[in-house]
């Protein structure tokens, strides 16, 4: 998944209510869904779940990024310091080089997920940026 898709997911995370569908999309975007597994929907107590299966056997379930602060924290890149406001959903991630990524959402987990996705998108931009070579 590319930078544009991560930024679209970040925007969805700020605007949409927490959902297992969005959690599944985030899991696929950041590459934590099992390779080669297909996903299916299963009606559980809390609504539709998004699980992955192989040979019709449940294999893995996406973390609750949009509703659990603990799960949202797992998306924060290692070199970021993060801050969320409670209970209002505002999040900030700061990199050592001073870059700032923020998000506003109805809940803290949604905001932190959105800000983390923006930081990850910036990483993709940096990795693909052309390098300038200067001669001494």
Coordinates of N, CA, C and O in Angstrom, one line a residue:
X1 N 0.8 -1.2 0.0 CA 0.0 0.0 0.0 C 0.9 1.2 0.0 O 1.9 1.3 0.6
X2 N 0.5 2.2 -0.7 CA 1.3 3.4 -0.9 C 0.9 4.6 0.1 O 0.0 4.5 0.9
X3 N 1.6 5.7 -0.1 CA 1.4 6.9 0.7 C 0.0 7.4 0.6 O -0.6 7.7 1.6
X4 N -0.6 7.5 -0.6 CA -1.9 8.0 -0.8 C -2.9 7.2 0.0 O -3.9 7.7 0.6
X5 N -2.8 5.8 0.0 CA -3.7 5.0 0.7 C -3.6 5.1 2.2 O -4.6 5.1 2.9
X6 N -2.4 5.3 2.7 CA -2.2 5.5 4.1 C -2.9 6.9 4.6 O -3.5 6.9 5.6
X7 N -2.7 7.9 3.7 CA -3.3 9.2 4.1 C -4.8 9.1 4.0 O -5.5 9.7 4.8
X8 N -5.4 8.4 3.0 CA -6.8 8.2 3.0 C -7.3 7.5 4.2 O -8.4 7.8 4.8
X9 N -6.6 6.4 4.6 CA -7.0 5.7 5.9 C -6.9 6.7 7.1 O -7.8 6.6 8.0
X10 N -5.9 7.5 7.1 CA -5.8 8.5 8.2 C -7.0 9.4 8.3 O -7.6 9.6 9.3
X11 N -7.4 9.9 7.1 CA -8.6 10.7 7.0 C -9.9 10.0 7.5 O -10.7 10.5 8.2
X12 N -10.0 8.7 7.0 CA -11.1 7.9 7.4 C -11.1 7.7 8.9 O -12.2 7.7 9.6
X13 N -10.0 7.5 9.5 CA -9.9 7.3 10.9 C -10.3 8.4 11.8 O -10.8 8.3 12.9
X14 N -10.2 9.6 11.2 CA -10.6 10.8 11.9 C -12.1 11.0 11.8 O -12.8 11.6 12.7
X15 N -12.7 10.6 10.7 CA -14.1 10.9 10.4 C -15.1 9.8 10.7 O -16.2 10.0 11.1
X16 N -14.7 8.5 10.4 CA -15.6 7.4 10.6 C -15.6 7.0 12.1 O -14.6 7.1 12.8
X17 N -16.7 6.4 12.5 CA -16.7 5.8 13.9 C -15.8 4.6 13.9 O -15.5 4.0 12.8
X18 N -15.3 4.2 15.1 CA -14.5 3.0 15.2 C -15.2 1.8 14.6 O -16.4 1.6 14.8
X19 N -14.5 1.0 13.8 CA -15.1 -0.2 13.2 C -14.1 -1.3 13.0 O -12.9 -1.0 12.7
X20 N -14.5 -2.5 12.9 CA -13.6 -3.6 12.6 C -13.2 -3.6 11.2 O -12.2 -4.0 10.8
X21 N -14.1 -3.1 10.3 CA -13.8 -2.9 8.9 C -12.6 -2.0 8.7 O -11.6 -2.3 8.0
X22 N -12.6 -0.9 9.4 CA -11.5 0.1 9.3 C -10.3 -0.5 9.9 O -9.2 -0.4 9.4
X23 N -10.4 -1.2 11.0 CA -9.3 -1.9 11.7 C -8.6 -2.9 10.7 O -7.4 -2.9 10.6
X24 N -9.4 -3.6 9.9 CA -8.9 -4.6 9.0 C -8.2 -3.9 7.8 O -7.1 -4.3 7.4
X25 N -8.7 -2.7 7.4 CA -8.1 -1.9 6.3 C -6.7 -1.4 6.8 O -5.7 -1.4 6.1
X26 N -6.6 -1.0 8.1 CA -5.4 -0.5 8.6 C -4.4 -1.6 8.7 O -3.2 -1.5 8.3
X27 N -4.8 -2.8 9.2 CA -3.9 -3.9 9.3 C -3.3 -4.3 8.0 O -2.1 -4.6 7.9
X28 N -4.1 -4.3 6.9 CA -3.6 -4.6 5.6 C -2.6 -3.5 5.1 O -1.6 -3.8 4.5
X29 N -3.0 -2.3 5.4 CA -2.1 -1.2 4.9 C -0.8 -1.2 5.6 O 0.2 -0.8 4.9
X30 N -0.7 -1.5 6.8 CA 0.6 -1.5 7.5 C 1.4 -2.9 7.4 O 2.4 -3.0 7.9
X31 N 0.7 -3.8 6.7 CA 1.4 -5.1 6.5 C 1.4 -6.1 7.6 O 2.3 -6.9 7.6
X32 N 0.5 -6.0 8.5 CA 0.4 -7.0 9.6 C -0.6 -8.1 9.3 O -0.6 -9.1 10.1
X33 N -1.3 -8.0 8.2 CA -2.2 -9.1 7.9 C -1.4 -10.3 7.3 O -0.4 -10.1 6.7
X34 N -1.8 -11.5 7.6 CA -1.1 -12.7 7.1 C -1.0 -12.7 5.6 O -2.0 -12.5 4.9
X35 N 0.2 -13.0 5.1 CA 0.4 -13.1 3.6 C -0.4 -14.4 3.1 O -0.3 -15.4 3.7
X36 N -1.1 -14.2 2.0 CA -1.8 -15.3 1.4 C -3.1 -15.7 2.0 O -3.7 -16.7 1.6
X37 N -3.5 -15.0 3.0 CA -4.8 -15.3 3.7 C -5.9 -14.4 3.1 O -5.6 -13.2 2.8
X38 N -7.1 -14.9 3.0 CA -8.2 -14.1 2.5 C -9.0 -13.7 3.8 O -8.9 -14.3 4.8
X39 N -9.7 -12.6 3.6 CA -10.5 -12.1 4.8 C -12.0 -12.4 4.6 O -12.5 -12.6 3.5
X40 N -12.7 -12.6 5.7 CA -14.1 -12.8 5.6 C -14.7 -12.0 6.8 O -14.0 -11.5 7.7
X41 N -16.0 -11.8 6.7 CA -16.7 -11.1 7.8 C -17.5 -12.1 8.6 O -18.2 -13.0 8.0
X42 N -17.5 -11.9 9.9 CA -18.2 -12.8 10.8 C -19.0 -11.9 11.8 O -18.4 -11.0 12.4
X43 N -20.3 -12.1 11.9 CA -21.1 -11.3 12.8 C -20.9 -11.8 14.2 O -21.2 -12.9 14.6
X44 N -20.3 -10.9 15.0 CA -20.0 -11.2 16.4 C -20.9 -10.3 17.3 O -21.7 -9.5 16.8
X45 N -20.6 -10.4 18.6 CA -21.4 -9.6 19.5 C -21.3 -8.1 19.3 O -22.2 -7.3 19.5
X46 N -20.1 -7.7 18.9 CA -19.9 -6.2 18.7 C -20.0 -5.8 17.3 O -19.6 -4.7 17.0
X47 N -20.6 -6.6 16.5 CA -20.8 -6.2 15.1 C -19.9 -7.0 14.2 O -19.5 -8.1 14.5
X48 N -19.7 -6.5 13.0 CA -18.9 -7.3 12.0 C -17.5 -7.3 12.3 O -16.9 -6.3 12.6
X49 N -16.9 -8.5 12.3 CA -15.4 -8.6 12.6 C -14.8 -8.8 11.2 O -15.4 -9.3 10.3
X50 N -13.6 -8.5 11.1 CA -12.8 -8.8 9.9 C -11.7 -9.7 10.3 O -10.7 -9.3 11.0
X51 N -11.8 -10.9 9.9 CA -10.8 -12.0 10.2 C -10.2 -12.4 8.9 O -10.7 -12.3 7.8
X52 N -9.0 -13.1 9.0 CA -8.3 -13.7 7.9 C -8.4 -15.2 8.1 O -8.3 -15.7 9.2
X53 N -8.5 -15.9 7.0 CA -8.6 -17.3 7.0 C -7.8 -18.0 5.9 O -7.5 -17.4 4.9
X54 N -7.4 -19.2 6.2 CA -6.8 -20.1 5.2 C -7.5 -21.4 5.2 O -7.7 -21.9 6.3
X55 N -7.9 -21.9 4.1 CA -8.7 -23.1 4.0 C -9.9 -23.1 5.0 O -10.1 -24.1 5.7
X56 N -10.6 -22.0 5.0 CA -11.8 -21.9 5.8 C -11.6 -22.0 7.3 O -12.6 -22.3 8.0
X57 N -10.4 -21.8 7.7 CA -10.1 -21.8 9.2 C -9.7 -20.4 9.6 O -8.8 -19.8 9.0
X58 N -10.3 -19.9 10.7 CA -9.9 -18.6 11.2 C -8.4 -18.6 11.5 O -7.9 -19.6 12.1
X59 N -7.7 -17.6 11.1 CA -6.3 -17.6 11.3 C -5.8 -16.4 12.1 O -5.0 -16.6 13.0
X60 N -6.4 -15.3 11.9 CA -5.9 -14.1 12.6 C -7.0 -13.0 12.6 O -7.8 -12.9 11.7
X61 N -7.0 -12.2 13.6 CA -8.0 -11.1 13.7 C -7.2 -9.8 13.9 O -6.3 -9.7 14.6
X62 N -7.6 -8.8 13.1 CA -7.0 -7.5 13.2 C -7.1 -6.9 14.6 O -8.1 -7.1 15.3
X63 N -6.1 -6.1 15.0 CA -6.2 -5.4 16.3 C -7.2 -4.3 16.2 O -7.6 -3.9 15.1
X64 N -7.7 -3.9 17.4 CA -8.8 -2.9 17.4 C -8.1 -1.5 17.4 O -8.3 -0.7 18.4
X65 N -7.5 -1.1 16.4 CA -6.7 0.1 16.3 C -7.6 1.4 16.5 O -7.2 2.3 17.2
X66 N -8.9 1.3 16.0 CA -9.7 2.5 16.1 C -10.5 2.6 17.4 O -11.1 3.7 17.7
X67 N -10.4 1.6 18.3 CA -11.2 1.7 19.5 C -10.3 1.4 20.8 O -10.8 1.6 21.9
X68 N -9.1 1.0 20.6 CA -8.2 0.6 21.7 C -6.9 1.4 21.6 O -6.2 1.3 20.7
X69 N -6.7 2.2 22.6 CA -5.5 3.0 22.7 C -4.2 2.1 22.7 O -3.2 2.4 22.0
X70 N -4.3 1.0 23.4 CA -3.2 0.1 23.4 C -2.8 -0.4 22.0 O -1.7 -0.5 21.6
X71 N -3.9 -0.7 21.2 CA -3.6 -1.2 19.9 C -3.1 -0.1 19.0 O -2.3 -0.3 18.1
X72 N -3.7 1.1 19.1 CA -3.3 2.3 18.3 C -1.8 2.6 18.6 O -1.1 2.9 17.6
X73 N -1.3 2.5 19.8 CA 0.1 2.7 20.1 C 1.0 1.8 19.3 O 2.1 2.3 18.9
X74 N 0.6 0.6 19.0 CA 1.4 -0.3 18.3 C 1.7 0.2 16.9 O 2.7 -0.3 16.2
X75 N 1.0 1.2 16.4 CA 1.2 1.7 15.0 C 2.2 2.8 15.0 O 2.7 3.2 13.9
X76 N 2.5 3.4 16.2 CA 3.4 4.6 16.3 C 4.8 4.1 15.9 O 5.3 3.2 16.5
X77 N 5.4 4.8 14.9 CA 6.8 4.4 14.6 C 7.8 4.6 15.8 O 7.5 5.5 16.7
X78 N 8.8 3.8 15.8 CA 9.7 3.7 17.0 C 10.3 5.1 17.3 O 10.6 5.3 18.5
X79 N 10.6 5.9 16.3 CA 11.3 7.1 16.6 C 10.4 8.3 16.9 O 10.8 9.5 16.9
X80 N 9.1 8.0 17.2 CA 8.2 9.1 17.5 C 7.8 9.1 19.0 O 7.7 8.1 19.7
X81 N 7.7 10.4 19.5 CA 7.1 10.6 20.8 C 5.6 10.9 20.6 O 5.3 11.6 19.6
X82 N 4.7 10.4 21.4 CA 3.3 10.6 21.1 C 2.6 11.2 22.4 O 3.0 11.0 23.5
X83 N 1.5 11.9 22.1 CA 0.7 12.5 23.1 C -0.7 12.5 22.7 O -1.0 12.8 21.5
X84 N -1.6 12.1 23.5 CA -3.1 12.2 23.2 C -3.8 13.0 24.3 O -3.3 12.9 25.5
X85 N -4.8 13.7 24.0 CA -5.6 14.3 25.0 C -6.8 13.4 25.3 O -7.2 12.6 24.5
X86 N -7.2 13.5 26.6 CA -8.2 12.6 27.1 C -9.3 13.3 27.7 O -9.0 14.3 28.5
X87 N -10.6 13.1 27.5 CA -11.2 12.1 26.6 C -11.3 12.7 25.2 O -11.7 12.0 24.3
X88 N -11.0 13.9 25.0 CA -11.1 14.5 23.6 C -10.1 13.8 22.7 O -9.0 13.6 23.1
X89 N -10.4 13.5 21.5 CA -9.6 12.8 20.6 C -8.6 13.7 19.8 O -8.9 14.0 18.7
X90 N -7.5 14.1 20.4 CA -6.5 14.8 19.7 C -5.2 14.0 20.0 O -4.9 13.6 21.1
X91 N -4.4 13.9 18.9 CA -3.1 13.2 19.1 C -2.0 13.9 18.3 O -2.3 14.6 17.3
X92 N -0.8 13.8 18.9 CA 0.4 14.4 18.2 C 1.5 13.4 18.3 O 1.7 12.8 19.3
X93 N 2.2 13.3 17.2 CA 3.4 12.5 17.1 C 4.5 13.5 16.7 O 4.3 14.3 15.8
X94 N 5.6 13.4 17.4 CA 6.8 14.2 17.1 C 8.0 13.4 16.8 O 8.3 12.5 17.6
X95 N 8.7 13.7 15.8 CA 9.9 13.0 15.4 C 11.1 13.7 16.0 O 11.0 14.9 16.2
X96 N 12.2 13.1 16.1 CA 13.4 13.7 16.6 C 13.9 14.8 15.7 O 14.5 15.8 16.2
X97 N 13.5 14.8 14.4 CA 14.0 15.9 13.5 C 13.0 17.0 13.6 O 13.1 18.0 12.8
X98 N 12.0 17.0 14.4 CA 11.0 18.1 14.6 C 9.7 18.0 13.8 O 8.8 18.8 14.0
X99 N 9.6 17.0 12.9 CA 8.4 16.8 12.1 C 7.3 16.4 13.1 O 7.4 15.7 14.0
X100 N 6.1 17.0 12.8 CA 4.9 16.8 13.7 C 3.8 16.2 12.8 O 3.5 16.7 11.7
X101 N 3.1 15.3 13.4 CA 1.9 14.6 12.8 C 0.8 14.7 13.8 O 1.0 14.3 14.9
X102 N -0.3 15.3 13.4 CA -1.4 15.4 14.3 C -2.7 14.9 13.7 O -2.8 14.7 12.5
X103 N -3.7 14.7 14.6 CA -5.0 14.3 14.1 C -6.1 14.6 15.2 O -5.7 14.7 16.4
X104 N -7.3 14.9 14.8 CA -8.4 15.2 15.7 C -9.5 14.2 15.3 O -9.9 14.1 14.1
X105 N -10.1 13.5 16.3 CA -11.1 12.5 16.0 C -12.0 12.5 17.3 O -11.7 13.0 18.3
X106 N -13.1 11.8 17.2 CA -14.0 11.7 18.3 C -13.4 11.0 19.6 O -13.8 11.3 20.7
X107 N -12.4 10.1 19.4 CA -11.8 9.4 20.5 C -10.3 9.3 20.3 O -9.8 9.4 19.2
X108 N -9.6 9.2 21.4 CA -8.1 9.2 21.4 C -7.5 8.1 20.5 O -6.6 8.3 19.8
X109 N -8.1 6.9 20.6 CA -7.5 5.8 19.7 C -7.6 6.1 18.3 O -6.7 5.8 17.5
X110 N -8.7 6.7 17.8 CA -8.9 7.0 16.4 C -7.9 8.1 16.0 O -7.3 8.0 15.0
X111 N -7.7 9.1 16.9 CA -6.8 10.2 16.6 C -5.3 9.6 16.5 O -4.6 10.0 15.6
X112 N -4.9 8.8 17.5 CA -3.6 8.3 17.5 C -3.3 7.4 16.2 O -2.3 7.4 15.6
X113 N -4.3 6.6 15.9 CA -4.2 5.7 14.7 C -4.0 6.6 13.4 O -3.1 6.4 12.6
X114 N -4.8 7.7 13.3 CA -4.7 8.6 12.1 C -3.3 9.3 12.1 O -2.7 9.3 11.1
X115 N -2.8 9.8 13.2 CA -1.5 10.4 13.3 C -0.4 9.4 13.0 O 0.5 9.8 12.2
X116 N -0.5 8.2 13.5 CA 0.5 7.2 13.2 C 0.5 6.8 11.7 O 1.6 6.7 11.1
X117 N -0.6 6.8 11.1 CA -0.7 6.5 9.7 C 0.0 7.6 8.9 O 0.7 7.4 7.9
X118 N -0.2 8.8 9.3 CA 0.4 10.0 8.6 C 1.9 9.9 8.7 O 2.7 10.2 7.8
X119 N 2.4 9.6 9.9 CA 3.9 9.4 10.1 C 4.4 8.3 9.2 O 5.5 8.5 8.6
X120 N 3.7 7.2 9.1 CA 4.1 6.1 8.3 C 4.1 6.5 6.8 O 5.0 6.1 6.0
X121 N 3.2 7.3 6.4 CA 3.1 7.8 5.0 C 4.3 8.7 4.7 O 4.9 8.7 3.7
X122 N 4.7 9.5 5.7 CA 5.9 10.4 5.5 C 7.1 9.6 5.4 O 8.0 9.9 4.7
X123 N 7.2 8.4 6.1 CA 8.3 7.5 6.0 C 8.4 7.0 4.5 O 9.5 6.9 4.0
X124 N 7.3 6.7 3.9 CA 7.3 6.2 2.5 C 7.8 7.3 1.6 O 8.5 7.0 0.7
X125 N 7.4 8.5 1.9 CA 7.8 9.6 1.0 C 9.3 9.8 1.1 O 10.0 10.0 0.1
X126 N 9.8 9.7 2.3 CA 11.3 9.9 2.5 C 12.1 8.8 1.8 O 13.1 9.0 1.3
X127 N 11.5 7.6 1.9 CA 12.2 6.4 1.3 C 12.3 6.5 -0.2 O 13.2 6.0 -0.8
X128 N 11.3 7.1 -0.8 CA 11.3 7.2 -2.3 C 11.8 8.5 -2.8 O 11.8 8.7 -4.1
X129 N 12.1 9.5 -2.0 CA 12.6 10.8 -2.5 C 14.0 10.6 -3.1 O 14.8 9.9 -2.7
X130 N 14.2 11.3 -4.3 CA 15.5 11.2 -4.9 C 16.6 11.8 -4.0 O 16.3 12.8 -3.4
X131 N 17.7 11.3 -4.1 CA 18.8 11.8 -3.3 C 19.6 12.8 -4.1 O 19.8 12.5 -5.3
X132 N 20.0 13.8 -3.5 CA 20.9 14.8 -4.2 C 22.3 14.5 -3.8 O 22.7 14.4 -2.7
X133 N 23.1 14.4 -4.9 CA 24.6 14.2 -4.7 C 25.3 15.5 -5.0 O 25.1 16.1 -6.0
X134 N 26.1 15.8 -4.0 CA 26.9 17.0 -4.2 C 28.4 16.7 -4.2 O 28.8 15.7 -3.5
X135 N 29.2 17.4 -5.0 CA 30.6 17.1 -5.0 C 31.3 18.1 -4.1 O 30.9 19.3 -4.1
X136 N 32.3 17.6 -3.4 CA 33.0 18.5 -2.5 C 34.1 19.2 -3.3 O 34.7 18.9 -4.2

